[in-house]
JSON list of C-alpha atoms and ligand atoms in Angstrom, two decimals:
[
{"chain": "A", "resi": 1, "resn": "UNK", "atom": "CA", "xyz": [-3.70, -41.86, 84.29]},
{"chain": "A", "resi": 2, "resn": "UNK", "atom": "CA", "xyz": [-0.53, -40.26, 82.90]},
{"chain": "A", "resi": 3, "resn": "UNK", "atom": "CA", "xyz": [0.85, -43.60, 81.78]},
{"chain": "A", "resi": 4, "resn": "UNK", "atom": "CA", "xyz": [-2.29, -44.78, 80.09]},
{"chain": "A", "resi": 5, "resn": "UNK", "atom": "CA", "xyz": [-2.68, -41.50, 78.19]},
{"chain": "A", "resi": 6, "resn": "UNK", "atom": "CA", "xyz": [0.96, -41.78, 77.17]},
{"chain": "A", "resi": 7, "resn": "UNK", "atom": "CA", "xyz": [0.56, -45.38, 75.98]},
{"chain": "A", "resi": 8, "resn": "UNK", "atom": "CA", "xyz": [-2.67, -44.58, 74.19]},
{"chain": "A", "resi": 9, "resn": "UNK", "atom": "CA", "xyz": [-1.15, -41.60, 72.40]},
{"chain": "A", "resi": 10, "resn": "UNK", "atom": "CA", "xyz": [1.82, -43.68, 71.31]},
{"chain": "A", "resi": 11, "resn": "UNK", "atom": "CA", "xyz": [-0.46, -46.37, 69.97]},
{"chain": "A", "resi": 12, "resn": "UNK", "atom": "CA", "xyz": [-2.68, -43.89, 68.14]},
{"chain": "A", "resi": 13, "resn": "UNK", "atom": "CA", "xyz": [0.27, -42.07, 66.59]},
{"chain": "A", "resi": 14, "resn": "UNK", "atom": "CA", "xyz": [1.57, -45.40, 65.38]},
{"chain": "A", "resi": 15, "resn": "UNK", "atom": "CA", "xyz": [-1.84, -46.24, 63.88]},
{"chain": "A", "resi": 16, "resn": "UNK", "atom": "CA", "xyz": [-1.98, -42.83, 62.20]},
{"chain": "A", "resi": 17, "resn": "UNK", "atom": "CA", "xyz": [1.50, -43.38, 60.82]},
{"chain": "A", "resi": 18, "resn": "UNK", "atom": "CA", "xyz": [0.58, -46.82, 59.50]},
{"chain": "A", "resi": 19, "resn": "UNK", "atom": "CA", "xyz": [-2.70, -45.68, 57.99]},
{"chain": "A", "resi": 20, "resn": "UNK", "atom": "CA", "xyz": [-0.95, -42.77, 56.28]},
{"chain": "A", "resi": 21, "resn": "UNK", "atom": "CA", "xyz": [1.83, -44.99, 54.99]},
{"chain": "A", "resi": 22, "resn": "UNK", "atom": "CA", "xyz": [-0.73, -47.50, 53.75]},
{"chain": "A", "resi": 23, "resn": "UNK", "atom": "CA", "xyz": [-2.12, -44.97, 51.31]},
{"chain": "A", "resi": 24, "resn": "UNK", "atom": "CA", "xyz": [1.06, -43.11, 50.41]},
{"chain": "A", "resi": 25, "resn": "UNK", "atom": "CA", "xyz": [0.45, -40.12, 52.66]},
{"chain": "A", "resi": 26, "resn": "UNK", "atom": "CA", "xyz": [2.64, -38.50, 55.30]},
{"chain": "A", "resi": 27, "resn": "UNK", "atom": "CA", "xyz": [1.73, -38.63, 58.97]},
{"chain": "A", "resi": 28, "resn": "UNK", "atom": "CA", "xyz": [2.69, -34.94, 59.32]},
{"chain": "A", "resi": 29, "resn": "UNK", "atom": "CA", "xyz": [-0.23, -34.09, 57.04]},
{"chain": "A", "resi": 30, "resn": "UNK", "atom": "CA", "xyz": [-2.72, -35.42, 59.57]},
{"chain": "A", "resi": 31, "resn": "UNK", "atom": "CA", "xyz": [-3.45, -33.36, 62.67]},
{"chain": "A", "resi": 32, "resn": "UNK", "atom": "CA", "xyz": [-4.43, -35.22, 65.82]},
{"chain": "A", "resi": 33, "resn": "UNK", "atom": "CA", "xyz": [-7.19, -33.29, 67.58]},
{"chain": "A", "resi": 34, "resn": "UNK", "atom": "CA", "xyz": [-7.62, -34.69, 71.09]},
{"chain": "A", "resi": 35, "resn": "UNK", "atom": "CA", "xyz": [-11.30, -34.54, 71.98]},
{"chain": "A", "resi": 36, "resn": "UNK", "atom": "CA", "xyz": [-11.39, -33.48, 75.60]},
{"chain": "A", "resi": 37, "resn": "UNK", "atom": "CA", "xyz": [-15.12, -33.24, 76.36]},
{"chain": "A", "resi": 38, "resn": "UNK", "atom": "CA", "xyz": [-15.87, -34.57, 79.87]},
{"chain": "A", "resi": 39, "resn": "UNK", "atom": "CA", "xyz": [-12.11, -34.72, 80.64]},
{"chain": "A", "resi": 40, "resn": "UNK", "atom": "CA", "xyz": [-10.42, -32.88, 83.46]},
{"chain": "A", "resi": 41, "resn": "UNK", "atom": "CA", "xyz": [-7.89, -30.10, 83.17]},
{"chain": "A", "resi": 42, "resn": "UNK", "atom": "CA", "xyz": [-5.24, -32.48, 84.50]},
{"chain": "A", "resi": 43, "resn": "UNK", "atom": "CA", "xyz": [-5.95, -34.96, 81.72]},
{"chain": "A", "resi": 44, "resn": "UNK", "atom": "CA", "xyz": [-5.70, -32.15, 79.16]},
{"chain": "A", "resi": 45, "resn": "UNK", "atom": "CA", "xyz": [-2.42, -30.97, 80.70]},
{"chain": "A", "resi": 46, "resn": "UNK", "atom": "CA", "xyz": [-1.08, -34.49, 80.46]},
{"chain": "A", "resi": 47, "resn": "UNK", "atom": "CA", "xyz": [-2.02, -34.72, 76.80]},
{"chain": "A", "resi": 48, "resn": "UNK", "atom": "CA", "xyz": [-0.47, -31.31, 76.11]},
{"chain": "A", "resi": 49, "resn": "UNK", "atom": "CA", "xyz": [2.75, -32.36, 77.86]},
{"chain": "A", "resi": 50, "resn": "UNK", "atom": "CA", "xyz": [2.86, -35.37, 75.52]},
{"chain": "A", "resi": 51, "resn": "UNK", "atom": "CA", "xyz": [2.79, -33.24, 72.40]},
{"chain": "A", "resi": 52, "resn": "UNK", "atom": "CA", "xyz": [-0.92, -32.73, 71.77]},
{"chain": "A", "resi": 53, "resn": "UNK", "atom": "CA", "xyz": [-1.27, -29.25, 70.22]},
{"chain": "A", "resi": 54, "resn": "UNK", "atom": "CA", "xyz": [-4.94, -29.16, 69.36]},
{"chain": "A", "resi": 55, "resn": "UNK", "atom": "CA", "xyz": [-8.02, -30.09, 71.38]},
{"chain": "A", "resi": 56, "resn": "UNK", "atom": "CA", "xyz": [-11.70, -30.30, 70.50]},
{"chain": "A", "resi": 57, "resn": "UNK", "atom": "CA", "xyz": [-14.66, -29.56, 72.74]},
{"chain": "A", "resi": 58, "resn": "UNK", "atom": "CA", "xyz": [-18.29, -29.81, 71.75]},
{"chain": "A", "resi": 59, "resn": "UNK", "atom": "CA", "xyz": [-19.97, -27.48, 74.27]},
{"chain": "A", "resi": 60, "resn": "UNK", "atom": "CA", "xyz": [-19.30, -23.79, 74.72]},
{"chain": "A", "resi": 61, "resn": "UNK", "atom": "CA", "xyz": [-19.99, -23.82, 78.46]},
{"chain": "A", "resi": 62, "resn": "UNK", "atom": "CA", "xyz": [-17.58, -26.66, 79.13]},
{"chain": "A", "resi": 63, "resn": "UNK", "atom": "CA", "xyz": [-14.96, -25.12, 76.88]},
{"chain": "A", "resi": 64, "resn": "UNK", "atom": "CA", "xyz": [-15.28, -21.79, 78.71]},
{"chain": "A", "resi": 65, "resn": "UNK", "atom": "CA", "xyz": [-14.90, -23.47, 82.10]},
{"chain": "A", "resi": 66, "resn": "UNK", "atom": "CA", "xyz": [-11.76, -25.23, 80.98]},
{"chain": "A", "resi": 67, "resn": "UNK", "atom": "CA", "xyz": [-10.21, -22.18, 79.41]},
{"chain": "A", "resi": 68, "resn": "UNK", "atom": "CA", "xyz": [-10.79, -20.28, 82.63]},
{"chain": "A", "resi": 69, "resn": "UNK", "atom": "CA", "xyz": [-8.65, -22.90, 84.39]},
{"chain": "A", "resi": 70, "resn": "UNK", "atom": "CA", "xyz": [-6.05, -23.15, 81.66]},
{"chain": "A", "resi": 71, "resn": "UNK", "atom": "CA", "xyz": [-2.77, -21.30, 82.27]},
{"chain": "A", "resi": 72, "resn": "UNK", "atom": "CA", "xyz": [-2.42, -18.05, 80.32]},
{"chain": "A", "resi": 73, "resn": "UNK", "atom": "CA", "xyz": [-0.19, -17.97, 77.33]},
{"chain": "A", "resi": 74, "resn": "UNK", "atom": "CA", "xyz": [-0.35, -21.64, 76.48]},
{"chain": "A", "resi": 75, "resn": "UNK", "atom": "CA", "xyz": [-0.17, -22.48, 72.80]},
{"chain": "A", "resi": 76, "resn": "UNK", "atom": "CA", "xyz": [-2.89, -25.13, 72.81]},
{"chain": "A", "resi": 77, "resn": "UNK", "atom": "CA", "xyz": [-5.39, -24.70, 69.99]},
{"chain": "A", "resi": 78, "resn": "UNK", "atom": "CA", "xyz": [-9.03, -24.98, 71.18]},
{"chain": "A", "resi": 79, "resn": "UNK", "atom": "CA", "xyz": [-11.43, -26.09, 68.47]},
{"chain": "A", "resi": 80, "resn": "UNK", "atom": "CA", "xyz": [-15.19, -26.09, 68.80]},
{"chain": "A", "resi": 81, "resn": "UNK", "atom": "CA", "xyz": [-16.39, -29.31, 67.17]},
{"chain": "A", "resi": 82, "resn": "UNK", "atom": "CA", "xyz": [-20.01, -29.53, 68.37]},
{"chain": "A", "resi": 83, "resn": "UNK", "atom": "CA", "xyz": [-23.22, -27.89, 67.21]},
{"chain": "A", "resi": 84, "resn": "UNK", "atom": "CA", "xyz": [-23.27, -24.19, 68.13]},
{"chain": "A", "resi": 85, "resn": "UNK", "atom": "CA", "xyz": [-26.46, -22.24, 68.71]},
{"chain": "A", "resi": 86, "resn": "UNK", "atom": "CA", "xyz": [-26.46, -18.80, 67.22]},
{"chain": "A", "resi": 87, "resn": "UNK", "atom": "CA", "xyz": [-27.18, -17.13, 70.55]},
{"chain": "A", "resi": 88, "resn": "UNK", "atom": "CA", "xyz": [-23.95, -18.59, 71.92]},
{"chain": "A", "resi": 89, "resn": "UNK", "atom": "CA", "xyz": [-21.79, -17.32, 69.07]},
{"chain": "A", "resi": 90, "resn": "UNK", "atom": "CA", "xyz": [-20.24, -14.53, 71.12]},
{"chain": "A", "resi": 91, "resn": "UNK", "atom": "CA", "xyz": [-19.42, -16.79, 74.04]},
{"chain": "A", "resi": 92, "resn": "UNK", "atom": "CA", "xyz": [-17.98, -19.33, 71.64]},
{"chain": "A", "resi": 93, "resn": "UNK", "atom": "CA", "xyz": [-15.66, -16.81, 70.02]},
{"chain": "A", "resi": 94, "resn": "UNK", "atom": "CA", "xyz": [-14.40, -15.73, 73.42]},
{"chain": "A", "resi": 95, "resn": "UNK", "atom": "CA", "xyz": [-12.96, -19.20, 74.00]},
{"chain": "A", "resi": 96, "resn": "UNK", "atom": "CA", "xyz": [-12.64, -21.10, 70.71]},
{"chain": "A", "resi": 97, "resn": "UNK", "atom": "CA", "xyz": [-9.95, -20.50, 68.12]},
{"chain": "A", "resi": 98, "resn": "UNK", "atom": "CA", "xyz": [-11.88, -22.26, 65.36]},
{"chain": "A", "resi": 99, "resn": "UNK", "atom": "CA", "xyz": [-15.44, -23.40, 64.73]},
{"chain": "A", "resi": 100, "resn": "UNK", "atom": "CA", "xyz": [-15.37, -26.77, 62.98]},
{"chain": "A", "resi": 101, "resn": "UNK", "atom": "CA", "xyz": [-19.14, -27.24, 63.00]},
{"chain": "A", "resi": 102, "resn": "UNK", "atom": "CA", "xyz": [-20.47, -24.39, 60.87]},
{"chain": "A", "resi": 103, "resn": "UNK", "atom": "CA", "xyz": [-23.89, -25.61, 59.78]},
{"chain": "A", "resi": 104, "resn": "UNK", "atom": "CA", "xyz": [-26.16, -22.69, 58.90]},
{"chain": "A", "resi": 105, "resn": "UNK", "atom": "CA", "xyz": [-26.12, -19.26, 57.26]},
{"chain": "A", "resi": 106, "resn": "UNK", "atom": "CA", "xyz": [-27.61, -17.77, 60.44]},
{"chain": "A", "resi": 107, "resn": "UNK", "atom": "CA", "xyz": [-24.73, -19.05, 62.52]},
{"chain": "A", "resi": 108, "resn": "UNK", "atom": "CA", "xyz": [-22.17, -17.99, 59.91]},
{"chain": "A", "resi": 109, "resn": "UNK", "atom": "CA", "xyz": [-23.61, -14.45, 59.83]},
{"chain": "A", "resi": 110, "resn": "UNK", "atom": "CA", "xyz": [-23.59, -14.15, 63.60]},
{"chain": "A", "resi": 111, "resn": "UNK", "atom": "CA", "xyz": [-20.01, -15.40, 63.89]},
{"chain": "A", "resi": 112, "resn": "UNK", "atom": "CA", "xyz": [-18.78, -13.15, 61.11]},
{"chain": "A", "resi": 113, "resn": "UNK", "atom": "CA", "xyz": [-20.46, -10.05, 62.54]},
{"chain": "A", "resi": 114, "resn": "UNK", "atom": "CA", "xyz": [-18.99, -10.65, 66.00]},
{"chain": "A", "resi": 115, "resn": "UNK", "atom": "CA", "xyz": [-15.56, -11.47, 64.60]},
{"chain": "A", "resi": 116, "resn": "UNK", "atom": "CA", "xyz": [-15.64, -8.22, 62.59]},
{"chain": "A", "resi": 117, "resn": "UNK", "atom": "CA", "xyz": [-16.49, -6.21, 65.72]},
{"chain": "A", "resi": 118, "resn": "UNK", "atom": "CA", "xyz": [-13.50, -7.79, 67.40]},
{"chain": "A", "resi": 119, "resn": "UNK", "atom": "CA", "xyz": [-11.29, -7.29, 64.35]},
{"chain": "A", "resi": 120, "resn": "UNK", "atom": "CA", "xyz": [-10.64, -11.01, 64.06]},
{"chain": "A", "resi": 121, "resn": "UNK", "atom": "CA", "xyz": [-10.73, -13.60, 61.31]},
{"chain": "A", "resi": 122, "resn": "UNK", "atom": "CA", "xyz": [-12.13, -16.96, 62.39]},
{"chain": "A", "resi": 123, "resn": "UNK", "atom": "CA", "xyz": [-11.09, -20.19, 60.68]},
{"chain": "A", "resi": 124, "resn": "UNK", "atom": "CA", "xyz": [-14.14, -22.39, 60.13]},
{"chain": "A", "resi": 125, "resn": "UNK", "atom": "CA", "xyz": [-15.01, -25.79, 58.72]},
{"chain": "A", "resi": 126, "resn": "UNK", "atom": "CA", "xyz": [-18.38, -26.52, 57.19]},
{"chain": "A", "resi": 127, "resn": "UNK", "atom": "CA", "xyz": [-20.01, -29.54, 58.77]},
{"chain": "A", "resi": 128, "resn": "UNK", "atom": "CA", "xyz": [-21.68, -31.86, 56.30]},
{"chain": "A", "resi": 129, "resn": "UNK", "atom": "CA", "xyz": [-24.13, -34.59, 57.26]},
{"chain": "A", "resi": 130, "resn": "UNK", "atom": "CA", "xyz": [-22.69, -37.23, 54.96]},
{"chain": "A", "resi": 131, "resn": "UNK", "atom": "CA", "xyz": [-24.65, -40.13, 56.44]},
{"chain": "A", "resi": 132, "resn": "UNK", "atom": "CA", "xyz": [-28.09, -38.53, 56.28]},
{"chain": "A", "resi": 133, "resn": "UNK", "atom": "CA", "xyz": [-28.83, -39.58, 59.87]},
{"chain": "A", "resi": 134, "resn": "UNK", "atom": "CA", "xyz": [-31.55, -37.35, 61.30]},
{"chain": "A", "resi": 135, "resn": "UNK", "atom": "CA", "xyz": [-29.74, -37.02, 64.64]},
{"chain": "A", "resi": 136, "resn": "UNK", "atom": "CA", "xyz": [-26.72, -35.41, 63.01]},
{"chain": "A", "resi": 137, "resn": "UNK", "atom": "CA", "xyz": [-26.08, -31.74, 62.45]},
{"chain": "A", "resi": 138, "resn": "UNK", "atom": "CA", "xyz": [-24.48, -30.41, 59.32]},
{"chain": "A", "resi": 139, "resn": "UNK", "atom": "CA", "xyz": [-25.68, -29.31, 55.92]},
{"chain": "A", "resi": 140, "resn": "UNK", "atom": "CA", "xyz": [-26.81, -31.78, 53.30]},
{"chain": "A", "resi": 141, "resn": "UNK", "atom": "CA", "xyz": [-24.06, -32.93, 50.93]},
{"chain": "A", "resi": 142, "resn": "UNK", "atom": "CA", "xyz": [-25.79, -31.29, 47.96]},
{"chain": "A", "resi": 143, "resn": "UNK", "atom": "CA", "xyz": [-25.98, -27.99, 49.84]},
{"chain": "A", "resi": 144, "resn": "UNK", "atom": "CA", "xyz": [-22.35, -27.85, 50.94]},
{"chain": "A", "resi": 145, "resn": "UNK", "atom": "CA", "xyz": [-20.93, -26.07, 47.88]},
{"chain": "A", "resi": 146, "resn": "UNK", "atom": "CA", "xyz": [-23.70, -23.48, 47.86]},
{"chain": "A", "resi": 147, "resn": "UNK", "atom": "CA", "xyz": [-23.31, -22.83, 51.57]},
{"chain": "A", "resi": 148, "resn": "UNK", "atom": "CA", "xyz": [-19.57, -22.39, 51.16]},
{"chain": "A", "resi": 149, "resn": "UNK", "atom": "CA", "xyz": [-20.06, -19.86, 48.35]},
{"chain": "A", "resi": 150, "resn": "UNK", "atom": "CA", "xyz": [-22.70, -18.02, 50.36]},
{"chain": "A", "resi": 151, "resn": "UNK", "atom": "CA", "xyz": [-20.31, -17.85, 53.31]},
{"chain": "A", "resi": 152, "resn": "UNK", "atom": "CA", "xyz": [-17.46, -16.56, 51.17]},
{"chain": "A", "resi": 153, "resn": "UNK", "atom": "CA", "xyz": [-19.70, -13.80, 49.81]},
{"chain": "A", "resi": 154, "resn": "UNK", "atom": "CA", "xyz": [-21.47, -12.80, 52.98]},
{"chain": "A", "resi": 155, "resn": "UNK", "atom": "CA", "xyz": [-19.14, -13.53, 55.87]},
{"chain": "A", "resi": 156, "resn": "UNK", "atom": "CA", "xyz": [-15.88, -11.64, 55.28]},
{"chain": "A", "resi": 157, "resn": "UNK", "atom": "CA", "xyz": [-14.59, -12.34, 58.81]},
{"chain": "A", "resi": 158, "resn": "UNK", "atom": "CA", "xyz": [-14.79, -16.12, 58.43]},
{"chain": "A", "resi": 159, "resn": "UNK", "atom": "CA", "xyz": [-12.04, -18.07, 56.73]},
{"chain": "A", "resi": 160, "resn": "UNK", "atom": "CA", "xyz": [-13.39, -21.40, 55.47]},
{"chain": "A", "resi": 161, "resn": "UNK", "atom": "CA", "xyz": [-10.61, -23.98, 55.56]},
{"chain": "A", "resi": 162, "resn": "UNK", "atom": "CA", "xyz": [-12.53, -27.06, 54.51]},
{"chain": "A", "resi": 163, "resn": "UNK", "atom": "CA", "xyz": [-15.16, -29.51, 55.69]},
{"chain": "A", "resi": 164, "resn": "UNK", "atom": "CA", "xyz": [-16.00, -31.70, 58.66]},
{"chain": "A", "resi": 165, "resn": "UNK", "atom": "CA", "xyz": [-18.17, -34.78, 59.07]},
{"chain": "A", "resi": 166, "resn": "UNK", "atom": "CA", "xyz": [-19.05, -37.49, 61.56]},
{"chain": "A", "resi": 167, "resn": "UNK", "atom": "CA", "xyz": [-19.11, -40.96, 60.05]},
{"chain": "A", "resi": 168, "resn": "UNK", "atom": "CA", "xyz": [-22.20, -43.15, 60.38]},
{"chain": "A", "resi": 169, "resn": "UNK", "atom": "CA", "xyz": [-22.21, -44.56, 63.90]},
{"chain": "A", "resi": 170, "resn": "UNK", "atom": "CA", "xyz": [-21.90, -48.31, 63.99]},
{"chain": "A", "resi": 171, "resn": "UNK", "atom": "CA", "xyz": [-21.68, -48.55, 60.22]},
{"chain": "A", "resi": 172, "resn": "UNK", "atom": "CA", "xyz": [-19.59, -51.20, 58.50]},
{"chain": "A", "resi": 173, "resn": "UNK", "atom": "CA", "xyz": [-16.37, -50.29, 56.74]},
{"chain": "A", "resi": 174, "resn": "UNK", "atom": "CA", "xyz": [-17.95, -49.79, 53.33]},
{"chain": "A", "resi": 175, "resn": "UNK", "atom": "CA", "xyz": [-20.66, -47.52, 54.62]},
{"chain": "A", "resi": 176, "resn": "UNK", "atom": "CA", "xyz": [-18.29, -45.46, 56.75]},
{"chain": "A", "resi": 177, "resn": "UNK", "atom": "CA", "xyz": [-15.75, -45.09, 53.96]},
{"chain": "A", "resi": 178, "resn": "UNK", "atom": "CA", "xyz": [-18.50, -44.06, 51.57]},
{"chain": "A", "resi": 179, "resn": "UNK", "atom": "CA", "xyz": [-19.39, -41.15, 53.88]},
{"chain": "A", "resi": 180, "resn": "UNK", "atom": "CA", "xyz": [-15.75, -40.07, 54.13]},
{"chain": "A", "resi": 181, "resn": "UNK", "atom": "CA", "xyz": [-15.24, -40.39, 50.37]},
{"chain": "A", "resi": 182, "resn": "UNK", "atom": "CA", "xyz": [-18.27, -38.16, 49.89]},
{"chain": "A", "resi": 183, "resn": "UNK", "atom": "CA", "xyz": [-16.69, -35.45, 52.07]},
{"chain": "A", "resi": 184, "resn": "UNK", "atom": "CA", "xyz": [-13.47, -35.74, 50.09]},
{"chain": "A", "resi": 185, "resn": "UNK", "atom": "CA", "xyz": [-15.32, -35.27, 46.82]},
{"chain": "A", "resi": 186, "resn": "UNK", "atom": "CA", "xyz": [-17.21, -32.28, 48.24]},
{"chain": "A", "resi": 187, "resn": "UNK", "atom": "CA", "xyz": [-13.86, -30.78, 49.18]},
{"chain": "A", "resi": 188, "resn": "UNK", "atom": "CA", "xyz": [-12.40, -31.43, 45.76]},
{"chain": "A", "resi": 189, "resn": "UNK", "atom": "CA", "xyz": [-15.35, -29.89, 43.95]},
{"chain": "A", "resi": 190, "resn": "UNK", "atom": "CA", "xyz": [-15.35, -26.88, 46.25]},
{"chain": "A", "resi": 191, "resn": "UNK", "atom": "CA", "xyz": [-11.65, -26.30, 45.56]},
{"chain": "A", "resi": 192, "resn": "UNK", "atom": "CA", "xyz": [-12.24, -26.49, 41.83]},
{"chain": "A", "resi": 193, "resn": "UNK", "atom": "CA", "xyz": [-15.20, -24.10, 41.97]},
{"chain": "A", "resi": 194, "resn": "UNK", "atom": "CA", "xyz": [-13.66, -21.48, 44.23]},
{"chain": "A", "resi": 195, "resn": "UNK", "atom": "CA", "xyz": [-9.96, -21.74, 43.44]},
{"chain": "A", "resi": 196, "resn": "UNK", "atom": "CA", "xyz": [-9.30, -21.72, 47.19]},
{"chain": "A", "resi": 197, "resn": "UNK", "atom": "CA", "xyz": [-6.98, -24.16, 48.94]},
{"chain": "A", "resi": 198, "resn": "UNK", "atom": "CA", "xyz": [-9.63, -25.43, 51.41]},
{"chain": "A", "resi": 199, "resn": "UNK", "atom": "CA", "xyz": [-7.09, -27.95, 52.66]},
{"chain": "A", "resi": 200, "resn": "UNK", "atom": "CA", "xyz": [-8.89, -29.47, 55.63]},
{"chain": "A", "resi": 201, "resn": "UNK", "atom": "CA", "xyz": [-11.05, -32.56, 55.86]},
{"chain": "A", "resi": 202, "resn": "UNK", "atom": "CA", "xyz": [-11.88, -33.19, 59.52]},
{"chain": "A", "resi": 203, "resn": "UNK", "atom": "CA", "xyz": [-13.10, -36.77, 59.68]},
{"chain": "A", "resi": 204, "resn": "UNK", "atom": "CA", "xyz": [-12.37, -39.87, 61.71]},
{"chain": "A", "resi": 205, "resn": "UNK", "atom": "CA", "xyz": [-12.93, -40.59, 65.42]},
{"chain": "A", "resi": 206, "resn": "UNK", "atom": "CA", "xyz": [-11.70, -43.37, 67.73]},
{"chain": "A", "resi": 207, "resn": "UNK", "atom": "CA", "xyz": [-13.57, -46.12, 65.89]},
{"chain": "A", "resi": 208, "resn": "UNK", "atom": "CA", "xyz": [-12.93, -45.10, 62.30]},
{"chain": "A", "resi": 209, "resn": "UNK", "atom": "CA", "xyz": [-9.92, -42.81, 61.98]},
{"chain": "A", "resi": 210, "resn": "UNK", "atom": "CA", "xyz": [-7.77, -45.26, 60.00]},
{"chain": "A", "resi": 211, "resn": "UNK", "atom": "CA", "xyz": [-10.50, -45.50, 57.33]},
{"chain": "A", "resi": 212, "resn": "UNK", "atom": "CA", "xyz": [-10.84, -41.72, 57.37]},
{"chain": "A", "resi": 213, "resn": "UNK", "atom": "CA", "xyz": [-7.11, -41.31, 56.74]},
{"chain": "A", "resi": 214, "resn": "UNK", "atom": "CA", "xyz": [-7.44, -43.75, 53.84]},
{"chain": "A", "resi": 215, "resn": "UNK", "atom": "CA", "xyz": [-10.13, -41.46, 52.43]},
{"chain": "A", "resi": 216, "resn": "UNK", "atom": "CA", "xyz": [-8.04, -38.30, 52.78]},
{"chain": "A", "resi": 217, "resn": "UNK", "atom": "CA", "xyz": [-8.65, -36.99, 56.30]},
{"chain": "A", "resi": 218, "resn": "UNK", "atom": "CA", "xyz": [-6.30, -34.19, 57.35]},
{"chain": "A", "resi": 219, "resn": "UNK", "atom": "CA", "xyz": [-7.62, -33.94, 60.90]},
{"chain": "A", "resi": 220, "resn": "UNK", "atom": "CA", "xyz": [-8.75, -36.82, 63.12]},
{"chain": "A", "resi": 221, "resn": "UNK", "atom": "CA", "xyz": [-10.79, -36.10, 66.26]},
{"chain": "A", "resi": 222, "resn": "UNK", "atom": "CA", "xyz": [-10.02, -38.70, 68.88]},
{"chain": "A", "resi": 223, "resn": "UNK", "atom": "CA", "xyz": [-11.38, -38.84, 72.42]},
{"chain": "A", "resi": 224, "resn": "UNK", "atom": "CA", "xyz": [-12.01, -42.20, 74.03]},
{"chain": "A", "resi": 225, "resn": "UNK", "atom": "CA", "xyz": [-9.01, -43.97, 72.48]},
{"chain": "A", "resi": 226, "resn": "UNK", "atom": "CA", "xyz": [-6.76, -41.40, 74.17]},
{"chain": "A", "resi": 227, "resn": "UNK", "atom": "CA", "xyz": [-8.50, -40.87, 77.49]},
{"chain": "A", "resi": 228, "resn": "UNK", "atom": "CA", "xyz": [-10.55, -44.03, 77.94]},
{"chain": "A", "resi": 229, "resn": "UNK", "atom": "CA", "xyz": [-14.31, -44.48, 77.76]},
{"chain": "A", "resi": 230, "resn": "UNK", "atom": "CA", "xyz": [-16.45, -41.49, 78.77]},
{"chain": "A", "resi": 231, "resn": "UNK", "atom": "CA", "xyz": [-18.47, -42.05, 81.95]},
{"chain": "B", "resi": 1, "resn": "PLP", "atom": "C1", "xyz": [-16.96, -36.87, 70.97]},
{"chain": "B", "resi": 1, "resn": "PLP", "atom": "C2", "xyz": [-16.59, -36.47, 69.60]},
{"chain": "B", "resi": 1, "resn": "PLP", "atom": "C3", "xyz": [-15.48, -37.05, 68.96]},
{"chain": "B", "resi": 1, "resn": "PLP", "atom": "C4", "xyz": [-14.58, -38.10, 69.59]},
{"chain": "B", "resi": 1, "resn": "PLP", "atom": "O1", "xyz": [-15.23, -39.32, 69.73]},
{"chain": "B", "resi": 1, "resn": "PLP", "atom": "P1", "xyz": [-14.43, -40.63, 70.23]},
{"chain": "B", "resi": 1, "resn": "PLP", "atom": "O2", "xyz": [-15.25, -41.74, 69.71]},
{"chain": "B", "resi": 1, "resn": "PLP", "atom": "O3", "xyz": [-14.40, -40.56, 71.72]},
{"chain": "B", "resi": 1, "resn": "PLP", "atom": "O4", "xyz": [-13.08, -40.59, 69.65]},
{"chain": "B", "resi": 1, "resn": "PLP", "atom": "C5", "xyz": [-15.17, -36.61, 67.68]},
{"chain": "B", "resi": 1, "resn": "PLP", "atom": "N1", "xyz": [-15.93, -35.68, 67.05]},
{"chain": "B", "resi": 1, "resn": "PLP", "atom": "C6", "xyz": [-17.01, -35.11, 67.64]},
{"chain": "B", "resi": 1, "resn": "PLP", "atom": "C7", "xyz": [-17.78, -34.10, 66.88]},
{"chain": "B", "resi": 1, "resn": "PLP", "atom": "C8", "xyz": [-17.38, -35.50, 68.91]},
{"chain": "B", "resi": 1, "resn": "PLP", "atom": "O5", "xyz": [-18.46, -34.92, 69.48]}
]
């Protein structure tokens, strides 16, 4: 297990480096988020020992169980990358350092109110449904700028850092890149409108991260290529 994770991480870092180089970017500007849903604590420890600094989980319950087993004081960053129900906002904030899947004003309000009570500021990404697939969460592309501005005005304890999307599943290169390019243009317009840095574009998974880097991704979320297929 340790060796395969090590080999996989080496291969992925090399692919990230090559994809970045291929479009004149620097590999340091792309964060590798290891997606650890369904993985054991030992697998996560192995990844952390091999230099992984950021992990993504998509369920609050599973994230909470893992954090309860995780040694205190570790510096691993735990990101929530899956749809969050408003009634789980408090539980989520007890265990997640960021919410990368902000997708409604109701959720944003709940998170901001709880963060204010706890005297915290929570970094968030706005999830955009760039492919239009009905099964996907996220706001519509044309609503993203308005939602960002609403959040900035109404949710003082949230710090929007950019946008997140999931590429069309099983799409061909053109279709997938079109979705990622759309997120990049949403980010660019939002920066121009707000004057904020909004540096992050979280896009790219095991099957499409090289294309995502070509389209400007700053954060790739990779699970199965690191840990093997999920059961
Ligand atoms: C599971 C998941 C990933 C990782 O998918 P892989 O194909 O295993 O790399 C990335 N992002 C989100 C939101 C996920 O739920």
